[in-house]
PDB file of C-alpha atoms in Angstrom:
ATOM      1  CA  MET L 204       0.000   0.000   0.000  1.00 95.00           C
ATOM      2  CA  ARG L 205       1.348   3.382  -0.991  1.00 98.00           C
ATOM      3  CA  TYR L 206       0.887   6.039   1.680  1.00 98.00           C
ATOM      4  CA  ARG L 207       2.271   9.378   2.744  1.00 98.00           C
ATOM      5  CA  ASP L 208       3.295  10.100   6.335  1.00 98.00           C
ATOM      6  CA  LEU L 209       3.604  13.831   7.028  1.00 98.00           C
ATOM      7  CA  GLY L 210       4.291  15.974  10.069  1.00 97.00           C
ATOM      8  CA  ALA L 211       4.322  14.980  13.727  1.00 97.00           C
ATOM      9  CA  GLY L 212       1.889  14.956  16.626  1.00 97.00           C
ATOM     10  CA  PRO L 213      -1.514  13.349  17.155  1.00 97.00           C
ATOM     11  CA  VAL L 214      -2.435  11.016  14.303  1.00 98.00           C
ATOM     12  CA  LEU L 215      -4.823  12.038  11.537  1.00 98.00           C
ATOM     13  CA  LEU L 216      -5.673   9.241   9.088  1.00 98.00           C
ATOM     14  CA  LEU L 217      -7.250  10.525   5.851  1.00 98.00           C
ATOM     15  CA  VAL L 218      -9.139   7.917   3.796  1.00 98.00           C
ATOM     16  CA  HIS L 219     -10.181   8.968   0.310  1.00 98.00           C
ATOM     17  CA  GLY L 220     -13.338   8.192  -1.603  1.00 98.00           C
ATOM     18  CA  TRP L 221     -14.303   5.901  -4.454  1.00 98.00           C
ATOM     19  CA  ALA L 222     -12.198   6.320  -7.632  1.00 98.00           C
ATOM     20  CA  ALA L 223     -10.089   9.039  -5.971  1.00 98.00           C
ATOM     21  CA  SER L 224      -6.671   8.703  -4.282  1.00 98.00           C
ATOM     22  CA  GLY L 225      -4.682  10.123  -1.420  1.00 98.00           C
ATOM     23  CA  ASP L 226      -3.562  13.101  -3.482  1.00 97.00           C
ATOM     24  CA  PHE L 227      -7.136  14.397  -3.443  1.00 97.00           C
ATOM     25  CA  PHE L 228      -6.218  15.516   0.098  1.00 98.00           C
ATOM     26  CA  ASP L 229      -3.308  17.664  -1.119  1.00 96.00           C
ATOM     27  CA  THR L 230      -5.439  20.771  -0.546  1.00 92.00           C
ATOM     28  CA  ILE L 231      -5.424  20.185   3.221  1.00 97.00           C
ATOM     29  CA  ALA L 232      -2.439  17.898   3.897  1.00 97.00           C
ATOM     30  CA  ASP L 233       0.171  20.608   4.468  1.00 95.00           C
ATOM     31  CA  LEU L 234      -2.252  22.694   6.533  1.00 97.00           C
ATOM     32  CA  LEU L 235      -2.923  19.762   8.864  1.00 98.00           C
ATOM     33  CA  ALA L 236       0.692  18.568   8.994  1.00 98.00           C
ATOM     34  CA  THR L 237       1.697  21.699  10.921  1.00 97.00           C
ATOM     35  CA  GLU L 238      -0.021  20.233  14.016  1.00 96.00           C
ATOM     36  CA  PHE L 239      -0.555  16.534  13.311  1.00 98.00           C
ATOM     37  CA  ARG L 240       1.024  13.391  11.991  1.00 98.00           C
ATOM     38  CA  VAL L 241      -1.016  12.982   8.807  1.00 98.00           C
ATOM     39  CA  VAL L 242      -1.160   9.508   7.251  1.00 98.00           C
ATOM     40  CA  ILE L 243      -2.730   9.371   3.788  1.00 98.00           C
ATOM     41  CA  PRO L 244      -3.023   5.974   2.065  1.00 98.00           C
ATOM     42  CA  ASP L 245      -3.972   5.119  -1.479  1.00 98.00           C
ATOM     43  CA  LEU L 246      -6.571   2.391  -1.144  1.00 98.00           C
ATOM     44  CA  ARG L 247      -6.174  -0.772  -3.195  1.00 98.00           C
ATOM     45  CA  ALA L 248      -6.610  -0.215  -6.968  1.00 98.00           C
ATOM     46  CA  HIS L 249      -6.557   3.562  -6.380  1.00 98.00           C
ATOM     47  CA  GLY L 250      -3.662   5.945  -6.923  1.00 96.00           C
ATOM     48  CA  GLU L 251      -0.334   4.125  -6.734  1.00 97.00           C
ATOM     49  CA  THR L 252      -1.541   1.060  -4.803  1.00 98.00           C
ATOM     50  CA  PRO L 253      -2.037  -1.955  -7.102  1.00 97.00           C
ATOM     51  CA  ALA L 254      -5.213  -4.018  -7.166  1.00 97.00           C
ATOM     52  CA  GLY L 255      -3.542  -7.322  -6.317  1.00 95.00           C
ATOM     53  CA  GLU L 256      -5.214 -10.677  -6.891  1.00 94.00           C
ATOM     54  CA  ALA L 257      -7.983 -10.758  -4.245  1.00 95.00           C
ATOM     55  CA  ALA L 258     -11.638  -9.995  -4.966  1.00 96.00           C
ATOM     56  CA  LEU L 259     -12.133  -6.244  -4.689  1.00 97.00           C
ATOM     57  CA  ASP L 260     -14.631  -5.253  -2.015  1.00 98.00           C
ATOM     58  CA  ILE L 261     -15.094  -3.083   1.066  1.00 98.00           C
ATOM     59  CA  ASP L 262     -14.044  -5.861   3.445  1.00 97.00           C
ATOM     60  CA  LEU L 263     -10.699  -6.099   1.679  1.00 98.00           C
ATOM     61  CA  LEU L 264     -10.154  -2.337   1.941  1.00 98.00           C
ATOM     62  CA  ALA L 265     -10.966  -2.471   5.667  1.00 98.00           C
ATOM     63  CA  ASN L 266      -8.459  -5.308   6.098  1.00 97.00           C
ATOM     64  CA  ASP L 267      -5.818  -3.325   4.222  1.00 98.00           C
ATOM     65  CA  LEU L 268      -6.420  -0.275   6.385  1.00 98.00           C
ATOM     66  CA  GLN L 269      -6.171  -2.314   9.590  1.00 98.00           C
ATOM     67  CA  THR L 270      -2.897  -3.773   8.314  1.00 98.00           C
ATOM     68  CA  LEU L 271      -1.536  -0.263   7.754  1.00 98.00           C
ATOM     69  CA  ILE L 272      -2.651   0.867  11.229  1.00 98.00           C
ATOM     70  CA  ASP L 273      -0.940  -2.158  12.768  1.00 98.00           C
ATOM     71  CA  ALA L 274       2.238  -1.801  10.709  1.00 98.00           C
ATOM     72  CA  LEU L 275       2.656   1.865  11.644  1.00 98.00           C
ATOM     73  CA  GLU L 276       1.556   1.195  15.245  1.00 97.00           C
ATOM     74  CA  LEU L 277      -0.980   4.014  15.112  1.00 98.00           C
ATOM     75  CA  ASP L 278      -3.055   4.761  18.211  1.00 96.00           C
ATOM     76  CA  ASP L 279      -5.439   7.494  19.340  1.00 96.00           C
ATOM     77  CA  ILE L 280      -6.248   8.030  15.674  1.00 98.00           C
ATOM     78  CA  THR L 281      -8.616  10.673  14.429  1.00 98.00           C
ATOM     79  CA  ALA L 282      -9.753   9.152  11.137  1.00 98.00           C
ATOM     80  CA  LEU L 283     -11.412  11.072   8.343  1.00 98.00           C
ATOM     81  CA  GLY L 284     -13.389   9.112   5.770  1.00 98.00           C
ATOM     82  CA  TRP L 285     -14.549  10.903   2.665  1.00 98.00           C
ATOM     83  CA  SER L 286     -17.430   9.191   0.847  1.00 98.00           C
ATOM     84  CA  MET L 287     -16.422   5.520   0.369  1.00 98.00           C
ATOM     85  CA  GLY L 288     -13.594   6.144   2.836  1.00 98.00           C
ATOM     86  CA  ALA L 289     -16.261   6.523   5.535  1.00 98.00           C
ATOM     87  CA  THR L 290     -17.763   3.173   4.560  1.00 98.00           C
ATOM     88  CA  VAL L 291     -14.354   1.532   4.891  1.00 98.00           C
ATOM     89  CA  LEU L 292     -13.843   3.046   8.351  1.00 98.00           C
ATOM     90  CA  TRP L 293     -17.334   2.093   9.505  1.00 98.00           C
ATOM     91  CA  GLN L 294     -16.755  -1.467   8.331  1.00 97.00           C
ATOM     92  CA  LEU L 295     -13.379  -1.629  10.094  1.00 98.00           C
ATOM     93  CA  ILE L 296     -14.801  -0.285  13.368  1.00 97.00           C
ATOM     94  CA  ALA L 297     -17.920  -2.469  13.204  1.00 96.00           C
ATOM     95  CA  ARG L 298     -15.693  -5.521  12.901  1.00 95.00           C
ATOM     96  CA  ASN L 299     -12.661  -4.640  15.038  1.00 95.00           C
ATOM     97  CA  GLY L 300     -13.959  -2.044  17.479  1.00 95.00           C
ATOM     98  CA  HIS L 301     -12.620   1.477  17.985  1.00 95.00           C
ATOM     99  CA  ALA L 302      -9.926   0.975  20.623  1.00 94.00           C
ATOM    100  CA  ARG L 303      -7.282   2.455  18.294  1.00 96.00           C
ATOM    101  CA  PHE L 304      -9.367   5.542  17.519  1.00 97.00           C
ATOM    102  CA  ALA L 305      -9.861   8.821  19.363  1.00 97.00           C
ATOM    103  CA  GLY L 306     -12.364  10.281  16.922  1.00 98.00           C
ATOM    104  CA  LEU L 307     -14.038   9.884  13.570  1.00 98.00           C
ATOM    105  CA  ILE L 308     -14.843  12.414  10.840  1.00 98.00           C
ATOM    106  CA  ILE L 309     -17.431  11.509   8.208  1.00 98.00           C
ATOM    107  CA  GLU L 310     -17.368  13.622   5.047  1.00 98.00           C
ATOM    108  CA  ASP L 311     -20.596  13.520   3.022  1.00 98.00           C
ATOM    109  CA  MET L 312     -21.617   9.869   3.205  1.00 98.00           C
ATOM    110  CA  SER L 313     -24.621   7.674   3.979  1.00 98.00           C
ATOM    111  CA  PRO L 314     -24.586   4.344   5.843  1.00 98.00           C
ATOM    112  CA  ARG L 315     -26.634   2.954   2.926  1.00 98.00           C
ATOM    113  CA  ILE L 316     -26.167   4.608  -0.456  1.00 98.00           C
ATOM    114  CA  LEU L 317     -29.021   2.938  -2.328  1.00 98.00           C
ATOM    115  CA  ASN L 318     -32.594   4.037  -1.776  1.00 98.00           C
ATOM    116  CA  THR L 319     -35.398   1.567  -1.109  1.00 96.00           C
ATOM    117  CA  GLU L 320     -39.102   1.827  -0.363  1.00 93.00           C
ATOM    118  CA  GLY L 321     -38.336   2.392   3.329  1.00 94.00           C
ATOM    119  CA  TRP L 322     -35.091   4.325   2.993  1.00 97.00           C
ATOM    120  CA  ALA L 323     -34.789   7.665   1.186  1.00 97.00           C
ATOM    121  CA  LEU L 324     -31.496   8.909   2.700  1.00 98.00           C
ATOM    122  CA  GLY L 325     -29.212   7.243   0.186  1.00 98.00           C
ATOM    123  CA  MET L 326     -27.954   9.103  -2.862  1.00 97.00           C
ATOM    124  CA  ALA L 327     -29.795  12.333  -3.523  1.00 96.00           C
ATOM    125  CA  THR L 328     -30.459  11.256  -7.106  1.00 95.00           C
ATOM    126  CA  GLY L 329     -32.784   8.583  -5.729  1.00 96.00           C
ATOM    127  CA  MET L 330     -30.533   5.820  -7.042  1.00 97.00           C
ATOM    128  CA  ASP L 331     -31.927   2.366  -6.287  1.00 97.00           C
ATOM    129  CA  ILE L 332     -30.786  -1.175  -7.122  1.00 97.00           C
ATOM    130  CA  ALA L 333     -31.830  -0.859 -10.758  1.00 97.00           C
ATOM    131  CA  GLY L 334     -30.081   2.490 -11.135  1.00 97.00           C
ATOM    132  CA  SER L 335     -26.955   1.103  -9.539  1.00 98.00           C
ATOM    133  CA  GLY L 336     -26.989  -1.764 -12.029  1.00 97.00           C
ATOM    134  CA  ARG L 337     -27.150   0.658 -14.937  1.00 97.00           C
ATOM    135  CA  ALA L 338     -24.284   2.682 -13.458  1.00 97.00           C
ATOM    136  CA  VAL L 339     -22.117  -0.422 -13.075  1.00 98.00           C
ATOM    137  CA  GLU L 340     -22.767  -1.365 -16.688  1.00 98.00           C
ATOM    138  CA  ALA L 341     -21.718   2.121 -17.784  1.00 98.00           C
ATOM    139  CA  MET L 342     -18.539   1.904 -15.681  1.00 98.00           C
ATOM    140  CA  ARG L 343     -17.550  -1.382 -17.269  1.00 98.00           C
ATOM    141  CA  ASN L 344     -18.428  -0.321 -20.815  1.00 97.00           C
ATOM    142  CA  ASP L 345     -16.724   3.092 -20.924  1.00 98.00           C
ATOM    143  CA  TRP L 346     -14.983   4.166 -17.742  1.00 98.00           C
ATOM    144  CA  PRO L 347     -13.446   7.391 -19.152  1.00 97.00           C
ATOM    145  CA  ALA L 348     -16.899   8.607 -20.227  1.00 97.00           C
ATOM    146  CA  TYR L 349     -18.359   7.677 -16.841  1.00 97.00           C
ATOM    147  CA  ALA L 350     -15.531   9.502 -15.035  1.00 97.00           C
ATOM    148  CA  ALA L 351     -16.045  12.617 -17.166  1.00 96.00           C
ATOM    149  CA  ALA L 352     -19.760  12.665 -16.300  1.00 95.00           C
ATOM    150  CA  PHE L 353     -19.157  11.897 -12.618  1.00 94.00           C
ATOM    151  CA  ALA L 354     -16.426  14.468 -11.876  1.00 94.00           C
ATOM    152  CA  PRO L 355     -18.522  17.684 -12.021  1.00 94.00           C
ATOM    153  CA  LYS L 356     -21.083  16.152  -9.662  1.00 93.00           C
ATOM    154  CA  MET L 357     -18.457  15.958  -6.916  1.00 94.00           C
ATOM    155  CA  PHE L 358     -18.626  19.721  -6.520  1.00 94.00           C
ATOM    156  CA  ALA L 359     -21.160  22.422  -5.763  1.00 94.00           C
ATOM    157  CA  ARG L 360     -23.539  23.129  -8.589  1.00 84.00           C
ATOM    158  CA  GLY L 361     -22.086  25.645 -11.029  1.00 85.00           C
ATOM    159  CA  ARG L 362     -18.440  25.130 -10.070  1.00 86.00           C
ATOM    160  CA  ALA L 363     -17.708  23.156 -13.251  1.00 79.00           C
ATOM    161  CA  ALA L 364     -18.725  26.125 -15.357  1.00 83.00           C
ATOM    162  CA  ARG L 365     -16.687  28.540 -13.231  1.00 88.00           C
ATOM    163  CA  GLU L 366     -13.560  26.367 -12.929  1.00 88.00           C
ATOM    164  CA  PRO L 367     -13.293  24.123 -16.007  1.00 90.00           C
ATOM    165  CA  GLU L 368      -9.536  23.617 -15.538  1.00 91.00           C
ATOM    166  CA  MET L 369     -10.040  22.140 -12.074  1.00 90.00           C
ATOM    167  CA  ILE L 370     -12.736  19.783 -13.378  1.00 92.00           C
ATOM    168  CA  ALA L 371     -10.498  18.762 -16.288  1.00 94.00           C
ATOM    169  CA  ASP L 372      -7.726  17.883 -13.800  1.00 94.00           C
ATOM    170  CA  ILE L 373     -10.131  15.788 -11.698  1.00 95.00           C
ATOM    171  CA  VAL L 374     -11.402  13.991 -14.811  1.00 95.00           C
ATOM    172  CA  ALA L 375      -7.821  13.198 -15.847  1.00 95.00           C
ATOM    173  CA  ARG L 376      -7.065  11.705 -12.426  1.00 95.00           C
ATOM    174  CA  LEU L 377     -10.293   9.701 -12.203  1.00 97.00           C
ATOM    175  CA  SER L 378      -9.754   8.358 -15.716  1.00 96.00           C
ATOM    176  CA  GLN L 379      -6.581   6.602 -14.567  1.00 95.00           C
ATOM    177  CA  ARG L 380      -8.617   4.044 -12.627  1.00 97.00           C
ATOM    178  CA  HIS L 381      -9.607   0.656 -14.033  1.00 97.00           C
ATOM    179  CA  GLY L 382     -13.320   0.636 -14.822  1.00 97.00           C
ATOM    180  CA  GLY L 383     -13.779  -3.006 -13.861  1.00 97.00           C
ATOM    181  CA  ALA L 384     -12.135  -2.473 -10.480  1.00 98.00           C
ATOM    182  CA  MET L 385     -14.246   0.616  -9.798  1.00 98.00           C
ATOM    183  CA  ALA L 386     -17.379  -1.315 -10.752  1.00 98.00           C
ATOM    184  CA  ASP L 387     -16.448  -4.083  -8.307  1.00 98.00           C
ATOM    185  CA  PHE L 388     -15.943  -1.593  -5.483  1.00 98.00           C
ATOM    186  CA  TRP L 389     -19.177   0.190  -6.369  1.00 98.00           C
ATOM    187  CA  LEU L 390     -21.139  -3.050  -6.202  1.00 98.00           C
ATOM    188  CA  SER L 391     -19.640  -3.826  -2.792  1.00 98.00           C
ATOM    189  CA  MET L 392     -20.274  -0.310  -1.495  1.00 98.00           C
ATOM    190  CA  ALA L 393     -23.842  -0.421  -2.761  1.00 97.00           C
ATOM    191  CA  SER L 394     -24.423  -3.675  -0.874  1.00 97.00           C
ATOM    192  CA  GLN L 395     -23.376  -2.156   2.466  1.00 97.00           C
ATOM    193  CA  ASP L 396     -25.974  -1.314   5.087  1.00 97.00           C
ATOM    194  CA  LEU L 397     -24.299  -0.017   8.221  1.00 97.00           C
ATOM    195  CA  ARG L 398     -27.335   1.574   9.862  1.00 97.00           C
ATOM    196  CA  GLU L 399     -27.576  -1.005  12.649  1.00 97.00           C
ATOM    197  CA  ALA L 400     -23.871  -0.662  13.442  1.00 97.00           C
ATOM    198  CA  LEU L 401     -23.936   3.105  14.020  1.00 97.00           C
ATOM    199  CA  PRO L 402     -25.437   3.197  17.556  1.00 97.00           C
ATOM    200  CA  SER L 403     -22.631   1.013  18.893  1.00 95.00           C
ATOM    201  CA  MET L 404     -19.892   3.339  17.588  1.00 96.00           C
ATOM    202  CA  ASN L 405     -19.451   5.183  20.865  1.00 95.00           C
ATOM    203  CA  LEU L 406     -16.776   7.460  19.493  1.00 96.00           C
ATOM    204  CA  PRO L 407     -16.652  11.254  19.145  1.00 98.00           C
ATOM    205  CA  THR L 408     -17.718  11.923  15.567  1.00 98.00           C
ATOM    206  CA  LEU L 409     -17.841  14.994  13.360  1.00 98.00           C
ATOM    207  CA  VAL L 410     -20.301  14.743  10.476  1.00 98.00           C
ATOM    208  CA  ILE L 411     -19.272  17.063   7.642  1.00 98.00           C
ATOM    209  CA  SER L 412     -21.501  17.888   4.688  1.00 97.00           C
ATOM    210  CA  GLY L 413     -21.672  20.318   1.809  1.00 97.00           C
ATOM    211  CA  ALA L 414     -24.854  22.392   1.645  1.00 96.00           C
ATOM    212  CA  ARG L 415     -24.742  22.160  -2.146  1.00 95.00           C
ATOM    213  CA  SER L 416     -23.925  18.449  -2.387  1.00 96.00           C
ATOM    214  CA  GLU L 417     -25.387  16.530  -5.292  1.00 94.00           C
ATOM    215  CA  ALA L 418     -24.549  13.249  -3.564  1.00 96.00           C
ATOM    216  CA  TYR L 419     -26.479  13.374  -0.264  1.00 97.00           C
ATOM    217  CA  GLY L 420     -29.044  15.711   1.217  1.00 95.00           C
ATOM    218  CA  PRO L 421     -29.036  17.422   4.642  1.00 95.00           C
ATOM    219  CA  GLU L 422     -31.429  14.800   6.035  1.00 97.00           C
ATOM    220  CA  THR L 423     -28.684  12.182   5.701  1.00 98.00           C
ATOM    221  CA  SER L 424     -26.339  14.180   7.934  1.00 97.00           C
ATOM    222  CA  ARG L 425     -29.106  14.664  10.479  1.00 97.00           C
ATOM    223  CA  TYR L 426     -29.732  10.924  10.473  1.00 98.00           C
ATOM    224  CA  LEU L 427     -26.047  10.275  11.222  1.00 98.00           C
ATOM    225  CA  VAL L 428     -25.991  12.784  14.085  1.00 98.00           C
ATOM    226  CA  ASN L 429     -29.098  11.195  15.572  1.00 97.00           C
ATOM    227  CA  SER L 430     -27.814   7.618  15.131  1.00 98.00           C
ATOM    228  CA  LEU L 431     -24.241   7.999  16.362  1.00 97.00           C
ATOM    229  CA  PRO L 432     -23.885   8.323  20.162  1.00 96.00           C
ATOM    230  CA  GLU L 433     -21.391  11.213  20.219  1.00 96.00           C
ATOM    231  CA  ALA L 434     -21.887  13.094  16.964  1.00 98.00           C
ATOM    232  CA  GLN L 435     -21.962  16.732  15.987  1.00 97.00           C
ATOM    233  CA  SER L 436     -22.180  18.268  12.538  1.00 97.00           C
ATOM    234  CA  VAL L 437     -20.774  21.082  10.455  1.00 98.00           C
ATOM    235  CA  THR L 438     -22.034  22.152   7.042  1.00 98.00           C
ATOM    236  CA  PHE L 439     -19.987  24.025   4.448  1.00 98.00           C
ATOM    237  CA  ALA L 440     -22.266  26.465   2.682  1.00 96.00           C
ATOM    238  CA  ASN L 441     -20.308  26.750  -0.564  1.00 95.00           C
ATOM    239  CA  SER L 442     -19.381  23.083  -1.025  1.00 96.00           C
ATOM    240  CA  GLY L 443     -20.787  19.999  -2.664  1.00 96.00           C
ATOM    241  CA  HIS L 444     -19.578  16.439  -2.088  1.00 97.00           C
ATOM    242  CA  ALA L 445     -15.945  17.469  -1.465  1.00 97.00           C
ATOM    243  CA  PRO L 446     -15.689  20.318   1.085  1.00 97.00           C
ATOM    244  CA  HIS L 447     -11.989  19.566   1.648  1.00 98.00           C
ATOM    245  CA  LEU L 448     -11.374  20.502  -2.009  1.00 96.00           C
ATOM    246  CA  GLU L 449     -13.850  23.366  -2.195  1.00 95.00           C
ATOM    247  CA  GLU L 450     -13.249  25.179   1.102  1.00 96.00           C
ATOM    248  CA  PRO L 451      -9.864  23.809   2.221  1.00 97.00           C
ATOM    249  CA  GLN L 452      -8.901  26.490   4.741  1.00 97.00           C
ATOM    250  CA  GLU L 453     -12.225  26.333   6.549  1.00 98.00           C
ATOM    251  CA  PHE L 454     -12.278  22.539   6.324  1.00 98.00           C
ATOM    252  CA  ALA L 455      -8.779  22.203   7.797  1.00 98.00           C
ATOM    253  CA  SER L 456      -9.750  24.545  10.632  1.00 98.00           C
ATOM    254  CA  ALA L 457     -12.814  22.449  11.509  1.00 98.00           C
ATOM    255  CA  VAL L 458     -10.781  19.217  11.425  1.00 98.00           C
ATOM    256  CA  THR L 459      -8.026  20.776  13.549  1.00 98.00           C
ATOM    257  CA  GLN L 460     -10.439  21.948  16.235  1.00 98.00           C
ATOM    258  CA  PHE L 461     -12.195  18.584  16.402  1.00 98.00           C
ATOM    259  CA  ALA L 462      -8.984  16.518  16.357  1.00 97.00           C
ATOM    260  CA  ASN L 463      -7.366  18.619  19.085  1.00 97.00           C
ATOM    261  CA  ARG L 464     -10.444  18.249  21.263  1.00 96.00           C
ATOM    262  CA  VAL L 465     -10.703  14.471  20.923  1.00 96.00           C
ATOM    263  CA  HIS L 466      -6.952  14.044  21.378  1.00 92.00           C
ATOM    264  CA  ALA L 467      -7.048  16.041  24.598  1.00 91.00           C
ATOM    265  CA  ALA L 468      -9.923  13.856  25.796  1.00 86.00           C
ATOM    266  CA  ALA L 469      -7.978  10.709  24.878  1.00 82.00           C
ATOM    267  CA  VAL L 470      -4.905  11.907  26.807  1.00 80.00           C
ATOM    268  CA  THR L 471      -7.050  12.668  29.842  1.00 76.00           C
ATOM    269  CA  HIS L 472      -8.627   9.207  29.601  1.00 65.00           C
ATOM    270  CA  HIS L 473      -5.247   7.484  29.407  1.00 69.00           C
ATOM    271  CA  ASN L 474      -3.920   9.483  32.353  1.00 71.00           C
ATOM    272  CA  THR L 475      -6.988   8.573  34.396  1.00 70.00           C
ATOM    273  CA  GLU L 476      -6.578   4.906  33.510  1.00 67.00           C
ATOM    274  CA  GLY L 477      -2.913   5.063  34.488  1.00 63.00           C
ATOM    275  CA  LYS L 478      -3.696   6.534  37.907  1.00 62.00           C
ATOM    276  CA  ALA L 479      -6.443   3.953  38.471  1.00 59.00           C
ATOM    277  CA  SER L 480      -4.091   1.081  37.736  1.00 56.00           C
TER     278      SER L 480
END
């Protein structure tokens, strides 16, 4: 697994979204590395990390991430999961617990991305199983065309028209992925339903959303805050699905404040445990 390890201090683990890579966090990495040790992996089949031979799914990505955490001996982690990155973190915590974590940051994600008759807080487009199937077919048939259509929807409405060069750069980076691998990950992500796991994640959590997101609506963030035991939220008024790219200074400030708070709480907890023993 390719990863970057920047700065020193409390650990921030930044986990990118579907079809992206660790360098999508370049807008905030240096800002955060002034106060934190910032670890930024490329997930399997993304960026510079190869796909390998195993079947590509969310469980595998969670295993990979746990392996990285163990190899680097990371503790008291504040982990940020953007989009699919949040799904990977939720899956890891649901399976392994959160003893290694001090806090969790969820950036614009739902615990179930597909909508059903009884669930309308998946993707804001209303995507259901049938729609997901059509999307997967399009990914496999012509990934560059799918990436070109997908890229503008990552951002606040109208940004593509205002900043075509930025969108062109994102399209170029997304196009480097393998369409079959992205389709496999999409199918696995679409099969996830982590709603029942959320109430047991007794971990300080910051739920971040973009007010102009085309991916998920504000009701999804409210659901997360209500379902997670220790959650609070912040909304970025001028952002879509990627506030860390659209409002990086403000985003880094919000992450810094949250991470410092949960780290201080973790230190106090450890000191209390030490005195008790």
